Short mmCIF file of C-alpha atoms and ligand atoms in Angstrom, two decimals:
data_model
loop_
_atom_site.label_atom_id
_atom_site.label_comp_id
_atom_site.label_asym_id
_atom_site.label_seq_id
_atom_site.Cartn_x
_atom_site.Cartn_y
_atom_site.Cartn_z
CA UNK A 47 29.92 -40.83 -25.56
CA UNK A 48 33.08 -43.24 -25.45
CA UNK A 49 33.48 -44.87 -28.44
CA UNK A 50 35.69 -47.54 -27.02
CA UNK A 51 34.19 -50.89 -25.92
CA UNK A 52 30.74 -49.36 -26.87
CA UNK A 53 28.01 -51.30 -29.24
CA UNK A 54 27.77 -49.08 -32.46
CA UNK A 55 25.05 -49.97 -35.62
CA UNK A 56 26.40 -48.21 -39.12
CA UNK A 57 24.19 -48.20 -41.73
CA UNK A 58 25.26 -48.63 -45.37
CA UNK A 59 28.54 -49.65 -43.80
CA UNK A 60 29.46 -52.36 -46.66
CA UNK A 61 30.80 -49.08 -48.52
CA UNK A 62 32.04 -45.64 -48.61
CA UNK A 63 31.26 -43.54 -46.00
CA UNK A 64 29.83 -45.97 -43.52
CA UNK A 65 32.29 -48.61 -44.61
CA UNK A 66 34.66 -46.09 -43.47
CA UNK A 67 33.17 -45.08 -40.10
CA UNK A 68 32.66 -48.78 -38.84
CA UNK A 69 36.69 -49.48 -39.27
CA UNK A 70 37.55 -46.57 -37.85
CA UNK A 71 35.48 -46.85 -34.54
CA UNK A 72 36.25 -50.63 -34.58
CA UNK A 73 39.68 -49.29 -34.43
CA UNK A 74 38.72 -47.17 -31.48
CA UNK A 75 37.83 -49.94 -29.62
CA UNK A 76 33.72 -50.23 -30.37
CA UNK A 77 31.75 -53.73 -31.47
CA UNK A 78 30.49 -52.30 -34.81
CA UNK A 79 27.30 -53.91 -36.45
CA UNK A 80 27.22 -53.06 -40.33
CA UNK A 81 23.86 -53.02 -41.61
CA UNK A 82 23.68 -52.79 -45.28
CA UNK A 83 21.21 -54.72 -48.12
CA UNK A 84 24.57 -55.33 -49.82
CA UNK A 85 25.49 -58.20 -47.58
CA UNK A 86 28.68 -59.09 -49.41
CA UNK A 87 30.17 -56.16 -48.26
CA UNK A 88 28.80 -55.62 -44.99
CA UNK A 89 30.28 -59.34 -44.50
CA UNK A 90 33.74 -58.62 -46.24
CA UNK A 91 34.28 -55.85 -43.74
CA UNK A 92 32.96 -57.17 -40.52
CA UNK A 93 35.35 -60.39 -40.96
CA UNK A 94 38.02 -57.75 -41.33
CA UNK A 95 37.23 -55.99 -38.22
CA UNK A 96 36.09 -58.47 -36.40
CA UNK A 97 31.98 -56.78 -36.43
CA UNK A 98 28.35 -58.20 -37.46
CA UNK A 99 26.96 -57.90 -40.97
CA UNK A 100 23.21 -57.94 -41.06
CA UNK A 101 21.38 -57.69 -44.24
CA UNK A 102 18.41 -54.96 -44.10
CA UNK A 103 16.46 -52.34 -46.63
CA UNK A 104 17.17 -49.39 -44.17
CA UNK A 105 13.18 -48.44 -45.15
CA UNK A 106 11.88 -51.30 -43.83
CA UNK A 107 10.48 -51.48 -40.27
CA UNK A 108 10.78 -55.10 -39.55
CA UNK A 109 14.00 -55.38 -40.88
CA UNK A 110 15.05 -52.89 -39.07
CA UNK A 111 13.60 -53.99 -35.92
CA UNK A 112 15.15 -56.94 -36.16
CA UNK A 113 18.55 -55.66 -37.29
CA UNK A 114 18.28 -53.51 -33.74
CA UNK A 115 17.47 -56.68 -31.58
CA UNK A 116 20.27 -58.99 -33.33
CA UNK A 117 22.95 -56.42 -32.74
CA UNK A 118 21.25 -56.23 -28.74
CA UNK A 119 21.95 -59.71 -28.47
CA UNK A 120 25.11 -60.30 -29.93
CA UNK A 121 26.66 -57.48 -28.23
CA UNK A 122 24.56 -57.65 -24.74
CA UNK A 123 23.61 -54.25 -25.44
CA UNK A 124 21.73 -51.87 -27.31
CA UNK A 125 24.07 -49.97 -29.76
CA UNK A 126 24.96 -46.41 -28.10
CA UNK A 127 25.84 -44.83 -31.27
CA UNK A 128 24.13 -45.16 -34.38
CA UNK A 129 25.30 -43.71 -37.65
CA UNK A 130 23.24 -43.48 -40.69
CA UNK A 131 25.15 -43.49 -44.01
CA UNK A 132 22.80 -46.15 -46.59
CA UNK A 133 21.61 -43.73 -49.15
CA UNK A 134 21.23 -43.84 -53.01
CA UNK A 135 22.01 -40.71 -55.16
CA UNK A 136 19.70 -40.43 -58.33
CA UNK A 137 19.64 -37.63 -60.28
CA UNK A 138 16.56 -36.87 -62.48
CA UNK A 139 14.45 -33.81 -63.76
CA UNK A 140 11.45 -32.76 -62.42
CA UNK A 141 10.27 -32.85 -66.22
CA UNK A 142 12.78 -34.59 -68.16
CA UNK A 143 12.89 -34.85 -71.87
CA UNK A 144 9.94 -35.12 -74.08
CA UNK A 145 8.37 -34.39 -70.74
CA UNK A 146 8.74 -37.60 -68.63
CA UNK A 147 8.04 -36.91 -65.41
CA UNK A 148 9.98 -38.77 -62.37
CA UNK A 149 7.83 -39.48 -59.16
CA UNK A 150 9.28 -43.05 -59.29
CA UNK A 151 12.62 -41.32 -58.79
CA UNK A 152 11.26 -39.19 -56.18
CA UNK A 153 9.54 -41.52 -54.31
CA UNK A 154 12.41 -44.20 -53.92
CA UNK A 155 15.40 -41.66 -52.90
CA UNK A 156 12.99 -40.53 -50.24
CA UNK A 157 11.97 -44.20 -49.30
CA UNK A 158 15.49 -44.77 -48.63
CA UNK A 159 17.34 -41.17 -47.93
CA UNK A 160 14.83 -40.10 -45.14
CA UNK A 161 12.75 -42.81 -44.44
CA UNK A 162 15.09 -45.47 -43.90
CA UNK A 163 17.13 -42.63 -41.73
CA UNK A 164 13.91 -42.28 -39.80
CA UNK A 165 13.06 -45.18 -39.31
CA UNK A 166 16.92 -46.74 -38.04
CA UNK A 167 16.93 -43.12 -35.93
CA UNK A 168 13.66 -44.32 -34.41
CA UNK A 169 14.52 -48.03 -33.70
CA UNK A 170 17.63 -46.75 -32.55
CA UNK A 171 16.43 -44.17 -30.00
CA UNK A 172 13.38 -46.09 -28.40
CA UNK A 173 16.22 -49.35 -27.70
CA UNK A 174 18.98 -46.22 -26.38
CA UNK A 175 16.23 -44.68 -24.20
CA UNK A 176 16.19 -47.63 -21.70
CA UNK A 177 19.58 -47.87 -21.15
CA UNK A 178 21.65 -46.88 -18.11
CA UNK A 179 22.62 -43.41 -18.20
CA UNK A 180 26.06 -42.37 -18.26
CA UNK A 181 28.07 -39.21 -17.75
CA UNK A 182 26.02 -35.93 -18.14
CA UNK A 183 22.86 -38.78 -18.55
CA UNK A 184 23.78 -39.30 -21.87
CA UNK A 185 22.51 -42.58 -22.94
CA UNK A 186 23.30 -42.66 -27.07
CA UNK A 187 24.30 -41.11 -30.13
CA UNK A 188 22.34 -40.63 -33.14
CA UNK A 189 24.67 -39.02 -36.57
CA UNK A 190 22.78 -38.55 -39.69
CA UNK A 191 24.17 -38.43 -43.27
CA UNK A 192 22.64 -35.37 -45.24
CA UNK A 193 24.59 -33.68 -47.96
CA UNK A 194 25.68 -30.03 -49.03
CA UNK A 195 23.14 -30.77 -51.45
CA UNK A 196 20.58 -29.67 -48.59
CA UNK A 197 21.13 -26.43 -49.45
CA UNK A 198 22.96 -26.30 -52.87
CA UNK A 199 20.71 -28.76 -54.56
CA UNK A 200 21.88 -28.91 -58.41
CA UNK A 201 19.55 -29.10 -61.64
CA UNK A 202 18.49 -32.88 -61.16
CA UNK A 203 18.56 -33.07 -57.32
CA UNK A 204 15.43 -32.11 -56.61
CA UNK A 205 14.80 -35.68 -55.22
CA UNK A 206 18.03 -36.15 -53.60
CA UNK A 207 17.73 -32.51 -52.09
CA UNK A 208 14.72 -32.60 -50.49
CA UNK A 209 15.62 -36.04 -48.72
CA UNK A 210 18.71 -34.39 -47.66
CA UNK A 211 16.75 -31.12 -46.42
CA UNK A 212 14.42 -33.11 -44.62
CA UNK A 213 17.36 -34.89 -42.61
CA UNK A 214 18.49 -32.22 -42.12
CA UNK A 215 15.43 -30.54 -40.80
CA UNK A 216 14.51 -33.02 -38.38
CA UNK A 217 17.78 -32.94 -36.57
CA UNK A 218 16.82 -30.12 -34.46
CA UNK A 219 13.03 -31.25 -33.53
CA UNK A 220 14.31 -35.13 -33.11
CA UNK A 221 17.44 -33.88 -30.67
CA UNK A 222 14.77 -31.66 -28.78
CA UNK A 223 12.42 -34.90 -28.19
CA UNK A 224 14.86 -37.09 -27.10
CA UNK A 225 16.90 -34.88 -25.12
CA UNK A 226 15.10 -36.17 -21.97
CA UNK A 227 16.21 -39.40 -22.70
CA UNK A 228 19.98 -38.01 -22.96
CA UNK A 229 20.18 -38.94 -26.79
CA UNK A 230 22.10 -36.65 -28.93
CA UNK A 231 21.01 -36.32 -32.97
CA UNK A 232 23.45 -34.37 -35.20
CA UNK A 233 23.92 -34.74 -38.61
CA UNK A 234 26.42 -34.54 -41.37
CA UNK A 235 26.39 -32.59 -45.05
CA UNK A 236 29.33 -33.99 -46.70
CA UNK A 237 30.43 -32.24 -50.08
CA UNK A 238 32.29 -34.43 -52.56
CA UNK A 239 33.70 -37.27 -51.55
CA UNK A 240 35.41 -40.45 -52.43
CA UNK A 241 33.62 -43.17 -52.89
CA UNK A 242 32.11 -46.24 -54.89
CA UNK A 243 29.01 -43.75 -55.28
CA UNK A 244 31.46 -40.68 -56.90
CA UNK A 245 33.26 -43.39 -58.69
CA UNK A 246 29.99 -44.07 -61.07
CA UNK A 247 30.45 -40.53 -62.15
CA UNK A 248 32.22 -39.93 -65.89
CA UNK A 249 35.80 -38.76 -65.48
CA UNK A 250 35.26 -34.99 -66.94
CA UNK A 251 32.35 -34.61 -64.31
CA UNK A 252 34.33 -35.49 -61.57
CA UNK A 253 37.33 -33.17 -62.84
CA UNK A 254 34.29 -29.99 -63.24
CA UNK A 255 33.26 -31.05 -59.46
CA UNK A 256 36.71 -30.97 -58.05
CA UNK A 257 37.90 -28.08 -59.65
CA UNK A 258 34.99 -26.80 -57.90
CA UNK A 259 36.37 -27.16 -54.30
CA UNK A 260 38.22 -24.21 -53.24
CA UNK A 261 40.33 -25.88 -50.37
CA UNK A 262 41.88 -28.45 -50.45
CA UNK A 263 41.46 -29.01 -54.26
CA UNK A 264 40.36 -32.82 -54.34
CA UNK A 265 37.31 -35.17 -53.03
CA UNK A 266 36.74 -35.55 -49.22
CA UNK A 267 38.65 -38.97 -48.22
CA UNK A 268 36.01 -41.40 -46.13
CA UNK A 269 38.31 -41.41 -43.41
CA UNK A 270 37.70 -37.61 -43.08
CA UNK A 271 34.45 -38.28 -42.56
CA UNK A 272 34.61 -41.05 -39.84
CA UNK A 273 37.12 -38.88 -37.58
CA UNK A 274 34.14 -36.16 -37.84
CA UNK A 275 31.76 -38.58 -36.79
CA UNK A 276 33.98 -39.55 -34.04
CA UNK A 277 34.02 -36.07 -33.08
CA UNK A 278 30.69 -35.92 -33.09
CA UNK A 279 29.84 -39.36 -30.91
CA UNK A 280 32.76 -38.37 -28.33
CA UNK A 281 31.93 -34.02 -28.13
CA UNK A 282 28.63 -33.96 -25.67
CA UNK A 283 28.10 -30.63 -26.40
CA UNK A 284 27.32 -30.93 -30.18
CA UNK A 285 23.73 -31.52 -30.54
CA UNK A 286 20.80 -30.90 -33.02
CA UNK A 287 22.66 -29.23 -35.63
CA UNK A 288 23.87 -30.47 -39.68
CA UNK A 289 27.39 -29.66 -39.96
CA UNK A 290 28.93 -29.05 -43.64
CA UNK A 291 32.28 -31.16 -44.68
CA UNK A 292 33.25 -29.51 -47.52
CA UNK A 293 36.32 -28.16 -47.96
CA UNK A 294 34.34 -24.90 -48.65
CA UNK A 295 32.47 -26.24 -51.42
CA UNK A 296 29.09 -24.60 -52.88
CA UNK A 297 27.66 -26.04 -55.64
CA UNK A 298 27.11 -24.82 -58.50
CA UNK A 299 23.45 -24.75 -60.43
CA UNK A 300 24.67 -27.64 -62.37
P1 NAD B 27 28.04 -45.80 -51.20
O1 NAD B 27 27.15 -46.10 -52.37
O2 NAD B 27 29.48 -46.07 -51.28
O3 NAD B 27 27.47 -46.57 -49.91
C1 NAD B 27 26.12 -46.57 -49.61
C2 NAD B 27 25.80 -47.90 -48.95
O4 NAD B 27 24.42 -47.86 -48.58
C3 NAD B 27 25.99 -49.11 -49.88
O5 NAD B 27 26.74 -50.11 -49.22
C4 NAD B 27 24.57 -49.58 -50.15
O6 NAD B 27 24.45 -50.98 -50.33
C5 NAD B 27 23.84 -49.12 -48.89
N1 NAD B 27 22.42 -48.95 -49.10
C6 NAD B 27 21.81 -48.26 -50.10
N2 NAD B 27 20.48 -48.35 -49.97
C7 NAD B 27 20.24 -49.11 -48.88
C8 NAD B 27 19.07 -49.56 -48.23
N3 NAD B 27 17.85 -49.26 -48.71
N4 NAD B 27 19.19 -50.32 -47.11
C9 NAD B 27 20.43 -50.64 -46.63
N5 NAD B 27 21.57 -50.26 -47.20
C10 NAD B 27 21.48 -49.50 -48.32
O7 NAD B 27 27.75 -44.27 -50.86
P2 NAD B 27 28.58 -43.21 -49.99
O8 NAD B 27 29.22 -42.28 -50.93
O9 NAD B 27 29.37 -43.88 -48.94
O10 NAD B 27 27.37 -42.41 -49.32
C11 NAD B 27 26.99 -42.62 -47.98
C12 NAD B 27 26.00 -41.53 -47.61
O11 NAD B 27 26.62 -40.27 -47.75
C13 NAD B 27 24.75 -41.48 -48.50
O12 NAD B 27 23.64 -41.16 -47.70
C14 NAD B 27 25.05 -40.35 -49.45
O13 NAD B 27 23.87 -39.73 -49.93
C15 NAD B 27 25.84 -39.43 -48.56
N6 NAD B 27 26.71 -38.51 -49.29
C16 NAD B 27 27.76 -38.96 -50.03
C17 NAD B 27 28.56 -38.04 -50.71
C18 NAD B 27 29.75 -38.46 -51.54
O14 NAD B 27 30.36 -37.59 -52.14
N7 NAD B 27 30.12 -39.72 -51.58
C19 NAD B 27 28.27 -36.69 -50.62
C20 NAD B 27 27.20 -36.26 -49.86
C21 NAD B 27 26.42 -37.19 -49.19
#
């Protein structure tokens, strides 16, 4: 898919990741929409590259709905590439101390991690199947934000692992479906990287974590993400797969 002059939605694009990916296909040329509930800095950055902010809880269907159709008509088209990045990261035992349990915890990171992906993947795909085909009938793009923690979930992530695993899982099956509407679904695992979401971590956990990473020895930089997402959106042949960004990274229990 051409990324220049191309609608694309971002979620969670007032920060990291997404934040990331939305300047640097604006700067390809595309008319980025930045959905995040944060509208501040959904706003801050569409002003600076000249996109759309619209406030939305990824997990909502309405919202969404609405965020799909607002981007349609401000940009005369449905967005071709959509990229998932919203996503909250809490960490919790399954039985915690003096035995409180955490199906509050559980329940909200997959509200958000998978169901909001779902649900903007869905909203996304039913608005990219009626488009007009282009080369190799390929009519959108659909990039998914898992984490390496979908396979090396550490001692708290049970939550956040399983909403990662599940993205992850339903790459494959949702590529396979819409395939016959020439829609692409690929994720991404990313290991460590930089961003307001690391930055909430205490300084000797982020030094443990780094000197974790074998090559090179420091946190993913957003940007390294986007240009793998551009990869991604502009390489027809990758399809229904999660691919690691890691800089070799496994984690360890804890
Ligand atoms: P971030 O906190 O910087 O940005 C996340 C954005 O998502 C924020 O702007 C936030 O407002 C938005 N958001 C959260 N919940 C939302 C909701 N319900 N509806 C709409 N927007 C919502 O985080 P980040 O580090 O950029 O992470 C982006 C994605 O990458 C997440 O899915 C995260 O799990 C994943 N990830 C990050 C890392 C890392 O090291 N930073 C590693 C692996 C995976």
């Amino acid at each position: 898919m051409q990324i220049d002059g191309n609608p694309v939605l971002v979620t969670g694009g007032g920060s990291g990741l997404g934040a990331a990916t939305a300047r640097h296909f604006a700067g390809l040329g595309a008319s980025v929409a930045i959905l995040d509930y944060n509208l501040e800095g959904a706003r801050a950055l569409a002003d600076e590259i000249g996109g759309m902010a619209i406030q939305a809880d990824v997990s909502d269907q309405a919202a969404v709905g609405a965020a799909f159709d607002a981007a349609t008509a401000h940009f005369g088209s449905a967005p071709r590439i959509a990229v998932n990045c919203a996503g909250i990261g809490m960490a919790a035992r399954i039985v915690g101390r003096e035995g409180k349990l955490s199906f509050d915890v559980f329940e909200k990171t997959l509200r958000v991690n998978l169901f909001g992906t779902y649900n903007v993947m869905s909203h996304a795909a039913k608005r990219m199947a009626e488009l007009t085909p282009l080369e190799d009938s390929e009519r959108g793009v659909i990039i998914n934000t898992a984490s390496v923690a979908f396979e090396d979930g550490q001692l708290g992530q049970a939550a956040y692992a399983a909403s990662k695993g599940a993205i992850a899982s339903m790459c494959l099956p949702a590529a396979r479906e819409l395939a016959r509407s020439g829609i692409r679904v690929m994720a991404i695992a990313p290991g460590l990287f930089h961003t307001p979401m690391m930055e909430g971590l205490p300084e000797e956990v982020a030094a443990e974590i780094t000197a974790n990473i074998p090559f090179p020895a420091r946190l993913g930089q957003a940007r390294e993400f986007a240009l793998l997402a551009e990869q991604i959106a502009t390489n027809r042949f990758l399809n229904g797969t999660t691919i690691r960004l890691d800089g070799a990274v496994r984690l360890p229990p804890r």
